[in-house]
Tab-separated table of C-alpha atoms in Angstrom:
chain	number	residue	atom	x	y	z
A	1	UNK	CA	1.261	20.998	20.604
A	2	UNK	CA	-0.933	19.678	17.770
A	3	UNK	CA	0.465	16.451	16.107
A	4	UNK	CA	2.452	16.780	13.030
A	5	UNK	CA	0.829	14.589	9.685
A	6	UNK	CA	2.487	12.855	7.774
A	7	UNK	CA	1.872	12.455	4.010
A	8	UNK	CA	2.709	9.988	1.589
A	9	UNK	CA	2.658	9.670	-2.810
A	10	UNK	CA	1.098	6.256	-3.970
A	11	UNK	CA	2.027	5.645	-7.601
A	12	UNK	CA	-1.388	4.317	-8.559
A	13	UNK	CA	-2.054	1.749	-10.759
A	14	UNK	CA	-2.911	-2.330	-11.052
A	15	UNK	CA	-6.735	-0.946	-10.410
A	16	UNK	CA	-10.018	0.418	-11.896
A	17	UNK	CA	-9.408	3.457	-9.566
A	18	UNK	CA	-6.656	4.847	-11.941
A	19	UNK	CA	-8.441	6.642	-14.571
A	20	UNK	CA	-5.675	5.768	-17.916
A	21	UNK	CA	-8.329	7.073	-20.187
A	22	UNK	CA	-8.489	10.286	-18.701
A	23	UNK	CA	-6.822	13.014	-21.314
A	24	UNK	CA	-4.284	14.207	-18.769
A	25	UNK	CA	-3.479	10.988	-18.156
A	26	UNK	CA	-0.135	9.555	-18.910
A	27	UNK	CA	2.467	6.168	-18.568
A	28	UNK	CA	1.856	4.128	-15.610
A	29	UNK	CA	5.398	2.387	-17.029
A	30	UNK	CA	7.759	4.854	-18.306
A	31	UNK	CA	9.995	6.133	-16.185
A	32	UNK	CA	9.192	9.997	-16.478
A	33	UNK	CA	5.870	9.534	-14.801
A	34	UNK	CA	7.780	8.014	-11.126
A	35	UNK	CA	9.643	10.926	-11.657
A	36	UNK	CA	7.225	13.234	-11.912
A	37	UNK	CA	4.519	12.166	-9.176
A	38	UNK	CA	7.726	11.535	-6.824
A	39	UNK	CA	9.291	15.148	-7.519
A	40	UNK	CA	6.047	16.438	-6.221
A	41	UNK	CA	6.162	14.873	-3.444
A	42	UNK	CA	9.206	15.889	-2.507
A	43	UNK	CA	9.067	19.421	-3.221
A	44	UNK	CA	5.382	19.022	-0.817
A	45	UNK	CA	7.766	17.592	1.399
A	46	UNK	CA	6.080	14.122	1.790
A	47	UNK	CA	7.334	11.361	3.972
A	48	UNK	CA	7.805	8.934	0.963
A	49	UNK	CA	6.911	7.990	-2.214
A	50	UNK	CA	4.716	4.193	-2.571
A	51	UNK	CA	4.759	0.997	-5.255
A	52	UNK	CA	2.346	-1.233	-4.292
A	53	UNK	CA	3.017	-4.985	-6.140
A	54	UNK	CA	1.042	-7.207	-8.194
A	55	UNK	CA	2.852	-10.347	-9.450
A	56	UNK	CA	0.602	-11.634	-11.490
A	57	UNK	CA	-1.814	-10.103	-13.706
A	58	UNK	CA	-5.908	-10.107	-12.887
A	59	UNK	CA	-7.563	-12.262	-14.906
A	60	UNK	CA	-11.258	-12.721	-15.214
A	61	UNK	CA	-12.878	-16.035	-17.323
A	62	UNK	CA	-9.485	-16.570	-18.112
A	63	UNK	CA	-8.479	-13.518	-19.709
A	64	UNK	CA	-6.738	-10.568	-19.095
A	65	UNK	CA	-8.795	-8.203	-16.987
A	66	UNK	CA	-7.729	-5.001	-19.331
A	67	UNK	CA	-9.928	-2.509	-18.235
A	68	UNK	CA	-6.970	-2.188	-15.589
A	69	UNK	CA	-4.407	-0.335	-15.977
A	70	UNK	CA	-2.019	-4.019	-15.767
A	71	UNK	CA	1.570	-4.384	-15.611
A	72	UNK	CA	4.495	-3.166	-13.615
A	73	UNK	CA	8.170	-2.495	-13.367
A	74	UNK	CA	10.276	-4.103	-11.016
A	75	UNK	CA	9.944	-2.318	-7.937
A	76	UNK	CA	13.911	-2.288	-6.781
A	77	UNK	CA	14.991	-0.820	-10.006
A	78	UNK	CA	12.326	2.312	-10.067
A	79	UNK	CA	12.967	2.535	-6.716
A	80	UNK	CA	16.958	2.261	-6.954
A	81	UNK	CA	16.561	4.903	-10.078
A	82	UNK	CA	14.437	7.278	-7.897
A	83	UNK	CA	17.130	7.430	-5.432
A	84	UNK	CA	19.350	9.298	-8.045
A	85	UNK	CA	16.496	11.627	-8.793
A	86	UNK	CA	14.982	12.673	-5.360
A	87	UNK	CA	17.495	14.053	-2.045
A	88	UNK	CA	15.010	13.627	0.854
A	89	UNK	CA	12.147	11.635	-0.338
A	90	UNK	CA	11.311	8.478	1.208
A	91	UNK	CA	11.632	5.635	-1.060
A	92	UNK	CA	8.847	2.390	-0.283
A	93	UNK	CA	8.636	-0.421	-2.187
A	94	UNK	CA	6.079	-3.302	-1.674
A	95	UNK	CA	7.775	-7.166	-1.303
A	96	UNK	CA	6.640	-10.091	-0.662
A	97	UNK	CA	7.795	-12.002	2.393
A	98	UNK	CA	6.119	-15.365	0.642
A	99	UNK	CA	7.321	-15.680	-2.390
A	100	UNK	CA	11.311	-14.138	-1.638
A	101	UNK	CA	13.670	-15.293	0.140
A	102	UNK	CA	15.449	-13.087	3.563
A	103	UNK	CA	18.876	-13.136	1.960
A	104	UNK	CA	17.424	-11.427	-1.145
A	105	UNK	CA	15.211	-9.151	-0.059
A	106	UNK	CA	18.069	-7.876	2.607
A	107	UNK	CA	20.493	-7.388	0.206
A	108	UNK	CA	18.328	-5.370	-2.211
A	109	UNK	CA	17.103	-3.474	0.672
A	110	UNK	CA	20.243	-2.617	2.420
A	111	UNK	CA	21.627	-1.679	-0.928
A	112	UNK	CA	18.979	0.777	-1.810
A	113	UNK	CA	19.416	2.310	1.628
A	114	UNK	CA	23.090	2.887	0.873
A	115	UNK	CA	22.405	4.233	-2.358
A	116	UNK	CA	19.373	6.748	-0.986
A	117	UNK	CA	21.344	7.867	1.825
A	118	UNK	CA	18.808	5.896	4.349
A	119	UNK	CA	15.387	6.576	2.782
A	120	UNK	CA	14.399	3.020	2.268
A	121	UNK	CA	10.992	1.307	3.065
A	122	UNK	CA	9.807	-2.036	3.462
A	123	UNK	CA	6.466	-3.100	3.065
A	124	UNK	CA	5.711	-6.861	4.193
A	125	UNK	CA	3.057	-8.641	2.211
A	126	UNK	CA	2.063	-12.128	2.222
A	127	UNK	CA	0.358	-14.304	-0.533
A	128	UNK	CA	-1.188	-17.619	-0.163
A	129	UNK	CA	-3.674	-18.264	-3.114
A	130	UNK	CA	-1.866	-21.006	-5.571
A	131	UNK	CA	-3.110	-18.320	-8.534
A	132	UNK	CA	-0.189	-15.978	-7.271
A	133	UNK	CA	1.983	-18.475	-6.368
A	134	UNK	CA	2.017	-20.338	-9.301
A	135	UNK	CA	4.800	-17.783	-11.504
A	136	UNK	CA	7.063	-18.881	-8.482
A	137	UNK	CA	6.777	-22.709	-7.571
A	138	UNK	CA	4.690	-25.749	-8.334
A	139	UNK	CA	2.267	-26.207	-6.056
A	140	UNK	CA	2.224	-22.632	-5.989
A	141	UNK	CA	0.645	-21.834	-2.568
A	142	UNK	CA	1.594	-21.658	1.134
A	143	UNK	CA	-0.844	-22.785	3.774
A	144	UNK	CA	-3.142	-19.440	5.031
A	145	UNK	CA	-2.417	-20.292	8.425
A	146	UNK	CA	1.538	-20.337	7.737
A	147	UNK	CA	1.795	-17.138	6.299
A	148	UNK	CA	2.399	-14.807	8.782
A	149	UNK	CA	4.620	-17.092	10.619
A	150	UNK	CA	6.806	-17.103	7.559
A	151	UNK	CA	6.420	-13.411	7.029
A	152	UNK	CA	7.264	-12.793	11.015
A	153	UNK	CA	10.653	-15.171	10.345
A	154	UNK	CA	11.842	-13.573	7.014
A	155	UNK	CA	11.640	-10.488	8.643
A	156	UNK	CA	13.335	-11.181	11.741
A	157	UNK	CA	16.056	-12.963	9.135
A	158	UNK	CA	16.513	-9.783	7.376
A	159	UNK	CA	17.313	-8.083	10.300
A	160	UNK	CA	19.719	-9.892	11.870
A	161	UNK	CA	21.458	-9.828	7.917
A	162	UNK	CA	21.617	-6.017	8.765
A	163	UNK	CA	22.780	-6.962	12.402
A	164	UNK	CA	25.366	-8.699	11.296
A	165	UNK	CA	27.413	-5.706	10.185
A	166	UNK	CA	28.709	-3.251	12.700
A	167	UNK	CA	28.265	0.115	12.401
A	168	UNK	CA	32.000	0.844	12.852
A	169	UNK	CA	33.191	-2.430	11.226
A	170	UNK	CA	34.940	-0.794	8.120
A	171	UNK	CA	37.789	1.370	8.960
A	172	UNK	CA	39.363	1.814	5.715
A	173	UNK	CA	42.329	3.430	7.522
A	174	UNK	CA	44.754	3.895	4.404
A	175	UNK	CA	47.602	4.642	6.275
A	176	UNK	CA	47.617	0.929	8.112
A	177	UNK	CA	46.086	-0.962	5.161
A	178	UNK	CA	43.518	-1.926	7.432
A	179	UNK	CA	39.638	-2.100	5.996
A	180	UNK	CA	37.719	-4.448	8.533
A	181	UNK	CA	37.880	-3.285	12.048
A	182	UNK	CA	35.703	-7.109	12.488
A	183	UNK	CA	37.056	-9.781	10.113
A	184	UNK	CA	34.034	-12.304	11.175
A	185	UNK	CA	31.671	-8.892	9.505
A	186	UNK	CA	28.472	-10.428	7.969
A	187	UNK	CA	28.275	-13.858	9.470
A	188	UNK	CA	25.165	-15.568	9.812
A	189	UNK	CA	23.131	-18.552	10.432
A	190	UNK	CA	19.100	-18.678	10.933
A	191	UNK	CA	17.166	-21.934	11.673
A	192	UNK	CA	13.650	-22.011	11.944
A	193	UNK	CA	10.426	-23.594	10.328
A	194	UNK	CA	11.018	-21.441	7.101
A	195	UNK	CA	14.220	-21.036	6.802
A	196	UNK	CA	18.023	-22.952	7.415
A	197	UNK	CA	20.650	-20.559	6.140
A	198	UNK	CA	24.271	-19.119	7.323
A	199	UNK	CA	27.064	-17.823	5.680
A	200	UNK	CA	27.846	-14.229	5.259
A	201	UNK	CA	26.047	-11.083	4.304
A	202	UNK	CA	27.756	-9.230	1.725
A	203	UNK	CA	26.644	-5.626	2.231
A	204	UNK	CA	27.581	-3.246	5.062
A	205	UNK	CA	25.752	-1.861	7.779
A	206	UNK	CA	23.302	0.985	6.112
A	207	UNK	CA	22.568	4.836	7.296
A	208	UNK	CA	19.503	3.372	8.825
A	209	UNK	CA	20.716	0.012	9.975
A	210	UNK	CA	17.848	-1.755	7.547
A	211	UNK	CA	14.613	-0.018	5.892
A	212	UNK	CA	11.381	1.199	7.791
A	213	UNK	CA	8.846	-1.978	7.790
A	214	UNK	CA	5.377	-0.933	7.055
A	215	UNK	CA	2.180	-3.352	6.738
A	216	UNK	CA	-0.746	-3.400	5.465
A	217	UNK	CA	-2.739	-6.110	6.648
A	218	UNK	CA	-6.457	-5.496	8.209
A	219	UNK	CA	-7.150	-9.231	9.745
A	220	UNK	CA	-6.510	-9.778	13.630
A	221	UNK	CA	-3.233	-11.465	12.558
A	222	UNK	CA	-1.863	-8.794	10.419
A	223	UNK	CA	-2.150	-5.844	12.961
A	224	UNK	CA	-0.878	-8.047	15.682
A	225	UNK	CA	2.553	-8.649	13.204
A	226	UNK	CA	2.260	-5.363	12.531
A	227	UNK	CA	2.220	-4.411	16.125
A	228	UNK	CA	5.408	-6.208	16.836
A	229	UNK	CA	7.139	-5.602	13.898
A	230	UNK	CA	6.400	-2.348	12.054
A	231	UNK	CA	7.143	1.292	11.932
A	232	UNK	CA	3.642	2.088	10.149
A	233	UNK	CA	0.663	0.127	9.133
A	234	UNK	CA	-1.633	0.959	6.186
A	235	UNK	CA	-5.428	0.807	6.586
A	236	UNK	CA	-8.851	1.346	4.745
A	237	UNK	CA	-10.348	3.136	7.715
A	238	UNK	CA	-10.471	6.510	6.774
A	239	UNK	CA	-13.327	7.600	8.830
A	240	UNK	CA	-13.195	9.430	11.776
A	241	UNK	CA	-15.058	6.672	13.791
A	242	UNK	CA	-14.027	3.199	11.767
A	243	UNK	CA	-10.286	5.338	11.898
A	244	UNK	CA	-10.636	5.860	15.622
A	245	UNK	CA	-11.689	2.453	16.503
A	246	UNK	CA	-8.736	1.269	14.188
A	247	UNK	CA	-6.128	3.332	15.769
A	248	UNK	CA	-6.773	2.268	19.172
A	249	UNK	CA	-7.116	-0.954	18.422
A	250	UNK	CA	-3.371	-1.163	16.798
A	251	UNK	CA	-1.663	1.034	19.132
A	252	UNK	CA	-3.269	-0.759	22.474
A	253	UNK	CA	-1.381	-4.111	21.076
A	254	UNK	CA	2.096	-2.135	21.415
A	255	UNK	CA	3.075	-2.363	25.423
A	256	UNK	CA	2.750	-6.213	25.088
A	257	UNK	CA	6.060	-5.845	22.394
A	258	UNK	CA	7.483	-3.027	24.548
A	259	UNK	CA	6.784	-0.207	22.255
A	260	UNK	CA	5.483	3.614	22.643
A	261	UNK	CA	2.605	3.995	20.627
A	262	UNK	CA	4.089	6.858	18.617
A	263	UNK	CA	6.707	4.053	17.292
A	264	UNK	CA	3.544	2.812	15.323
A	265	UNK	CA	2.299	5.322	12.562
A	266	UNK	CA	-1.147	4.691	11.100
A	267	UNK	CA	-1.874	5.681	7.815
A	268	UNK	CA	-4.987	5.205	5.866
A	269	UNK	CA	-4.883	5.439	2.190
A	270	UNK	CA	-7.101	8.113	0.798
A	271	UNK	CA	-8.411	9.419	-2.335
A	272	UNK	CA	-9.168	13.151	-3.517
A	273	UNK	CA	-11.165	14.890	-5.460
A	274	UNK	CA	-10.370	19.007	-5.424
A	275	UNK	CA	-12.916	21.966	-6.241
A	276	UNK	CA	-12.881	25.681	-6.616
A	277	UNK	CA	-15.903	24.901	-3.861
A	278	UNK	CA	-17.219	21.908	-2.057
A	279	UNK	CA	-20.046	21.572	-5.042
A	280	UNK	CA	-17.955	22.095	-7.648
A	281	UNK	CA	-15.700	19.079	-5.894
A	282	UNK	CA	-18.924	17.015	-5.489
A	283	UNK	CA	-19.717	17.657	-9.246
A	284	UNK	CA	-15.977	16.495	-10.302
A	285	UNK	CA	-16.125	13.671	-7.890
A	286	UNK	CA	-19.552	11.998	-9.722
A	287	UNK	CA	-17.678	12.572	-12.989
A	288	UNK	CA	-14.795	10.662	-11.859
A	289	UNK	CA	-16.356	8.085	-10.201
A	290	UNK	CA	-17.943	7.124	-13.796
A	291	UNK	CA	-15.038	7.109	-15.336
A	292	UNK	CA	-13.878	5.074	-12.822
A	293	UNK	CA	-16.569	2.805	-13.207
A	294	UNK	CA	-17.692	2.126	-17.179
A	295	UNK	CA	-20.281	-0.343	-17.808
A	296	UNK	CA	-18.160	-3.105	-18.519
A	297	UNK	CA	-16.313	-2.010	-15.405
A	298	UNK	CA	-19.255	-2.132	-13.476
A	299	UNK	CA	-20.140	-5.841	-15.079
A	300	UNK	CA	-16.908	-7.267	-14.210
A	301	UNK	CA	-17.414	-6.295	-10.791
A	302	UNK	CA	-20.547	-8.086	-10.605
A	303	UNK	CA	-19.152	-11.079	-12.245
A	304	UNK	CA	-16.917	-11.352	-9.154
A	305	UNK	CA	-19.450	-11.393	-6.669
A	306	UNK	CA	-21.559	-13.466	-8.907
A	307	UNK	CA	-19.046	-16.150	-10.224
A	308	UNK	CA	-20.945	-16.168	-13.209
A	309	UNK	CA	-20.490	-15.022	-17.043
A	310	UNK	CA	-22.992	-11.853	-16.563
A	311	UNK	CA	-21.478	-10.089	-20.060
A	312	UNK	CA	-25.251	-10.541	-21.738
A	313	UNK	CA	-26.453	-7.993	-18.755
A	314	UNK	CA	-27.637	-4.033	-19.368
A	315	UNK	CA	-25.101	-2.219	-16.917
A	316	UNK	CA	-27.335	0.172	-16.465
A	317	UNK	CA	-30.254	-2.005	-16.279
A	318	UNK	CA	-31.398	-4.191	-12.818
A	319	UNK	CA	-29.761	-7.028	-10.542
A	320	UNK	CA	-29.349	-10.491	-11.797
A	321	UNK	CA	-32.436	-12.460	-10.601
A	322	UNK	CA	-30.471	-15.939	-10.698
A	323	UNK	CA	-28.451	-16.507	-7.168
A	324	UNK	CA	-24.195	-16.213	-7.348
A	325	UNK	CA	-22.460	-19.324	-7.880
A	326	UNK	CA	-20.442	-20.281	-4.385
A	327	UNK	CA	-18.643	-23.552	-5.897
A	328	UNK	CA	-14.599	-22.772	-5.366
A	329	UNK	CA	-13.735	-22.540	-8.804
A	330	UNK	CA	-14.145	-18.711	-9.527
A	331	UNK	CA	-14.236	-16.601	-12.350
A	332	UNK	CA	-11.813	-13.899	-11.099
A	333	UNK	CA	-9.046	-15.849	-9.562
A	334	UNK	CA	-6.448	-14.031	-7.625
A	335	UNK	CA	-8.274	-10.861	-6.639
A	336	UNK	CA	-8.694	-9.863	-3.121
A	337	UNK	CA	-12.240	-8.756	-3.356
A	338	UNK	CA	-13.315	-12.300	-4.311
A	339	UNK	CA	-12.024	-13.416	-0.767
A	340	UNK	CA	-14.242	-10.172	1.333
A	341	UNK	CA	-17.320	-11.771	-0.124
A	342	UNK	CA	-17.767	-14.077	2.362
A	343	UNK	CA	-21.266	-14.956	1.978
A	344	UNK	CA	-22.104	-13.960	-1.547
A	345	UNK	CA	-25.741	-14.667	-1.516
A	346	UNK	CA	-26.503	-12.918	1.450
A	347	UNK	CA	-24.446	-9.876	-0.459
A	348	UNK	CA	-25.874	-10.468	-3.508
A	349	UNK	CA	-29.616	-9.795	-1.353
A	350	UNK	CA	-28.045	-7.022	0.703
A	351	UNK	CA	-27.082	-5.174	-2.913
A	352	UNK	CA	-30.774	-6.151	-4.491
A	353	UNK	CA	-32.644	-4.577	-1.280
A	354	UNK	CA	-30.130	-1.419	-1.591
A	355	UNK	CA	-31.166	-0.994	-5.977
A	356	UNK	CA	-34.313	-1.752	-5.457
A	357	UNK	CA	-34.774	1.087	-2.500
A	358	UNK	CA	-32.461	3.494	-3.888
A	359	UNK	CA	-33.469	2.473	-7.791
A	360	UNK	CA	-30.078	2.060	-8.450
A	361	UNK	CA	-28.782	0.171	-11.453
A	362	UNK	CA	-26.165	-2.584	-11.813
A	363	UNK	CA	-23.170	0.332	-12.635
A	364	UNK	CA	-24.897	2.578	-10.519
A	365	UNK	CA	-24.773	0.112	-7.412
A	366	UNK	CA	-21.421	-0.965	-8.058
A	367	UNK	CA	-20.257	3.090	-7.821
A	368	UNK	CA	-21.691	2.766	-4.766
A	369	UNK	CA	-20.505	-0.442	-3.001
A	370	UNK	CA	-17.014	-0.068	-4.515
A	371	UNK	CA	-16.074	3.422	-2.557
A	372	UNK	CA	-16.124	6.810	-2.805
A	373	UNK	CA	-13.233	9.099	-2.421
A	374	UNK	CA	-12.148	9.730	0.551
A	375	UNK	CA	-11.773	13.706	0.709
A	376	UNK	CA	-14.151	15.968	-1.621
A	377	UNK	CA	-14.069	19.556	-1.380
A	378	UNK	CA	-12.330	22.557	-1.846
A	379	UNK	CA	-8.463	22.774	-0.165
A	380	UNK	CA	-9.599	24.755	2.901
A	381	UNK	CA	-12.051	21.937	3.266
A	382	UNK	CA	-9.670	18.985	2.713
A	383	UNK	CA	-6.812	20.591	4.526
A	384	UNK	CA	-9.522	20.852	7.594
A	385	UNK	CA	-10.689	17.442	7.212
A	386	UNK	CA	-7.765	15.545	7.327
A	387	UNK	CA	-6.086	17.838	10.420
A	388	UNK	CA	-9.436	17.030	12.323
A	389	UNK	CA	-8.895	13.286	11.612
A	390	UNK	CA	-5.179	12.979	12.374
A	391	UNK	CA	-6.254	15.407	15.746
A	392	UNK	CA	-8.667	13.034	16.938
A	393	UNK	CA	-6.230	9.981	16.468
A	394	UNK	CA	-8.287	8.462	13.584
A	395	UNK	CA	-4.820	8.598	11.837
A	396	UNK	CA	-0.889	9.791	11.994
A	397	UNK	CA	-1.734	11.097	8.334
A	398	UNK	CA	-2.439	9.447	5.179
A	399	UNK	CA	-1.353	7.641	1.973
A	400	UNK	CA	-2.611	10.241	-1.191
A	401	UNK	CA	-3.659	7.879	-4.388
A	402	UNK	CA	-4.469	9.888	-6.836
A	403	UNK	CA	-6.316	9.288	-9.895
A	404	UNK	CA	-4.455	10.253	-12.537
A	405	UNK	CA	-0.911	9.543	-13.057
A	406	UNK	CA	1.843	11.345	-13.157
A	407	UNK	CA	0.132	14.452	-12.812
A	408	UNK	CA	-2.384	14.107	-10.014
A	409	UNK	CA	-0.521	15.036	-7.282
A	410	UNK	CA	0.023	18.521	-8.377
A	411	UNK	CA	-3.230	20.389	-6.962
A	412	UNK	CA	-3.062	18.810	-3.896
A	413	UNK	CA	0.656	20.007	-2.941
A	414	UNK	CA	-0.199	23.887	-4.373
A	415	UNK	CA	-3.046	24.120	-2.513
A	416	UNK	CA	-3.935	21.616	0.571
A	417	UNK	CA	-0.646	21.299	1.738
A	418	UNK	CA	0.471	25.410	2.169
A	419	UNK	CA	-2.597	25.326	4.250
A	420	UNK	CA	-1.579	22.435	6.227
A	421	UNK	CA	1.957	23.619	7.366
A	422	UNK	CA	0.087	27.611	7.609
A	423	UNK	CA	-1.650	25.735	10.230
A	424	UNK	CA	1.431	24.027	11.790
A	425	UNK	CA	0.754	20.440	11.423
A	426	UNK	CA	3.092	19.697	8.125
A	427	UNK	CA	6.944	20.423	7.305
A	428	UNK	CA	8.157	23.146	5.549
A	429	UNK	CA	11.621	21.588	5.357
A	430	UNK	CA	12.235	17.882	6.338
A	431	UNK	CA	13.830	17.449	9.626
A	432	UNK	CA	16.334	15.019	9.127
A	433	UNK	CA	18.438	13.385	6.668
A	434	UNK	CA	16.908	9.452	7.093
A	435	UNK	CA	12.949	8.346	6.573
A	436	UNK	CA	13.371	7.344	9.986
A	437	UNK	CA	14.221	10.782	11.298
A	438	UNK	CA	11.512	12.462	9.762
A	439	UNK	CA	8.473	9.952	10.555
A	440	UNK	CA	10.085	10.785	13.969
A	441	UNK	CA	11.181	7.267	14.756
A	442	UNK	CA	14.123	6.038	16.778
A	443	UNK	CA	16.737	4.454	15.352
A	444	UNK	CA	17.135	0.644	15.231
């Protein structure tokens, strides 16, 4: 029997990849666009619907870095309000284990998998730059090294908060006035290097005894935490060979936690780009790539590899000449891609010798180094691709972002995904009632 993919609805935003200026594009903030993208979803019958997080705002020399879409709602109440809106859709919010605290986080979690009917998600994130940190505490940061341990403990304290409820522990047997089968229901106490708490947990046991945990780190440490602690990790490797080598890698660390390696889903995020035919795709895919990536795009993205002020630069002209700046104060504090430069100079040549070869310039480089979409073709083509890919264990299925919001979904469901469950790989109804039940997970 072939394996059965699994699909999943990013809400994009809080990146250049989300094209707002597009004409079909609408609200990354009101609430009719979550309804909309997640609706489709569910009527493609998707696993779950995805908010990523950003607590603080990108800023670049200080400022604002606007030519992001920027801000975001509180994930538990879009989430919470999706619930009311969507029957079988899985609901996944992004939280993170650094700057909240287990008792929190637990609470709002449980309760949104009461009020979903056991469709919640968890996915564990971890900070430690003092940029982040600093709308939550002075000082602002946590030790690199500590932040796994202290995502690995908040976790394991959130679940013994949902432990701490029986399943049968309310009776609510009116005819003997008698609600708690277990008076001592929701007691507690946790000591460890993070955290010293006890008391008791004030919401019952949920339909899925606590939300699915996915993860999304790519570092040695995150896929080990993800191997013993996760129901699905996220990844960048969307290729069938960097995917392969991924996938193996992830699911080998299992048997050391006692786990099957189907109890671990991988799944890639991908972007799309959908054609009458494969050219006309490839055609649509350059345009949107440039409107992904303006010229002042394009310079800002320079400017983080470069740590300099580059605004007086052509973007369609060459390279800076002059050499990054490595001192530690940067120019675009915060962002992730600052900390995959690792050796900036040596990128900075490595990006020189690819222009000058290819005679690329500065926005037509960045295009390049920044990625291209993931699928590009028509839907027989896409539909093929990604059953090939989740075939040859390069993936369990993927994590769609598209690039317009709320409507970019919509071609993708009409026309990929009848060809997906034509070939037997997808749902044409969900299986069970639960996220758990139909990512085909057991039961905590």
């Amino acid at each position: 029997m072939p394996k059965q993919i699994h699909l999943a609805a990013h809400f994009p935003g809080v990146n250049n990849t989300t094209v707002w200026s597009d004409p079909a594009a609408g609200s990354h903030i009101e609430f009719d666009s979550f309804v909309k993208l997640a609706q489709t979803a569910e009527r493609a019958r998707f696993d779950f619907f995805f908010l990523a997080e950003g607590l603080r705002l990108r800023e670049q020399g200080g400022q604002i870095y606007d030519l992001d879409v920027v801000g975001r709602p509180d994930t538990f109440t879009v989430l919470a309000a999706l619930a009311a809106v969507t029957e079988h859709l899985g609901l996944a919010g992004t939280i993170n284990s650094t700057f909240n605290e287990p008792y929190e986080v637990a609470r709002q979690f449980a309760s949104l998998d009461h009020l979903s009917g056991g469709r919640a998600a968890w996915n564990v994130v971890t900070s430690w730059d003092a940029f982040t940190g600093e709308n939550f505490r002075r000082g602002g940061f946590l030790a690199e090294s500590d932040r796994y341990s202290r995502a690995t403990q908040a976790l394991e304290t959130a679940k013994e908060l949902y432990d701490s409820w029986p399943a049968d522990a309310i009776a609510a047997d009116k005819a003997s006035g008698v609600f708690l089968r277990h008076p001592d229901a929701g007691t507690f106490r946790h000591t460890d290097q993070h955290f010293d708490i006890s008391g008791r947990f004030n919401v019952p046991r949920s339909p899925q005894g606590g939300p699915v945990i996915l993860q999304a780190g790519d570092s040695d440490a995150g896929r080990e935490f993800a191997a013993a602690t996760a129901d699905a990790i996220f990844s960048r490797h969307g290729t069938l060979e960097d995917g392969q080598k991924f996938y193996t890698d992830v699911k080998d660390r299992l048997a050391k936690y006692g786990r099957e390696r189907d109890s671990l889903k991988v799944l890639p995020a991908a972007t799309f780009v959908l054609g009458d035919t494969d050219n006309d795709a490839q055609e649509k895919a350059r345009v949107v790539r440039r409107q992904q990536v303006s010229g002042a795009t394009a310079i800002k993205f320079l400017e983080q590899l470069w740590n300099r002020d580059l605004s007086a630069y052509d973007p369609e002209g060459p390279l800076p000449e002059i050499d990054p700046d490595v001192s530690d104060d940067h120019i675009a504090r915060g962002r992730a891609s600052v900390r995959m430069h690792r050796d900036p100079i040596a990128t900075a040549n490595e990006w020189r010798q690819k222009a000058e070869a290819e005679k690329l310039s500065i926005r037509d480089l960045i295009i390049e180094v920044t990625g291209r979409q993931t699928f590009i073709g028509s839907a027989t083509t896409i539909a093929e691709s990604i059953n090939h890919l989740v075939q040859s264990d390069a993936s369990d299925g993927f994590i769609l972002v598209p690039h317009v919001t709320p409507g970019g979904l919509d071609e993708f469901a009409g026309t990929v995904v009848p060809l997906l469950q034509e070939k037997g790989v997808f749902r044409t109804e969900y299986e069970g009632s639960t996220l758990r039940e139909n990512l085909g997970l057991a039961p905590r």
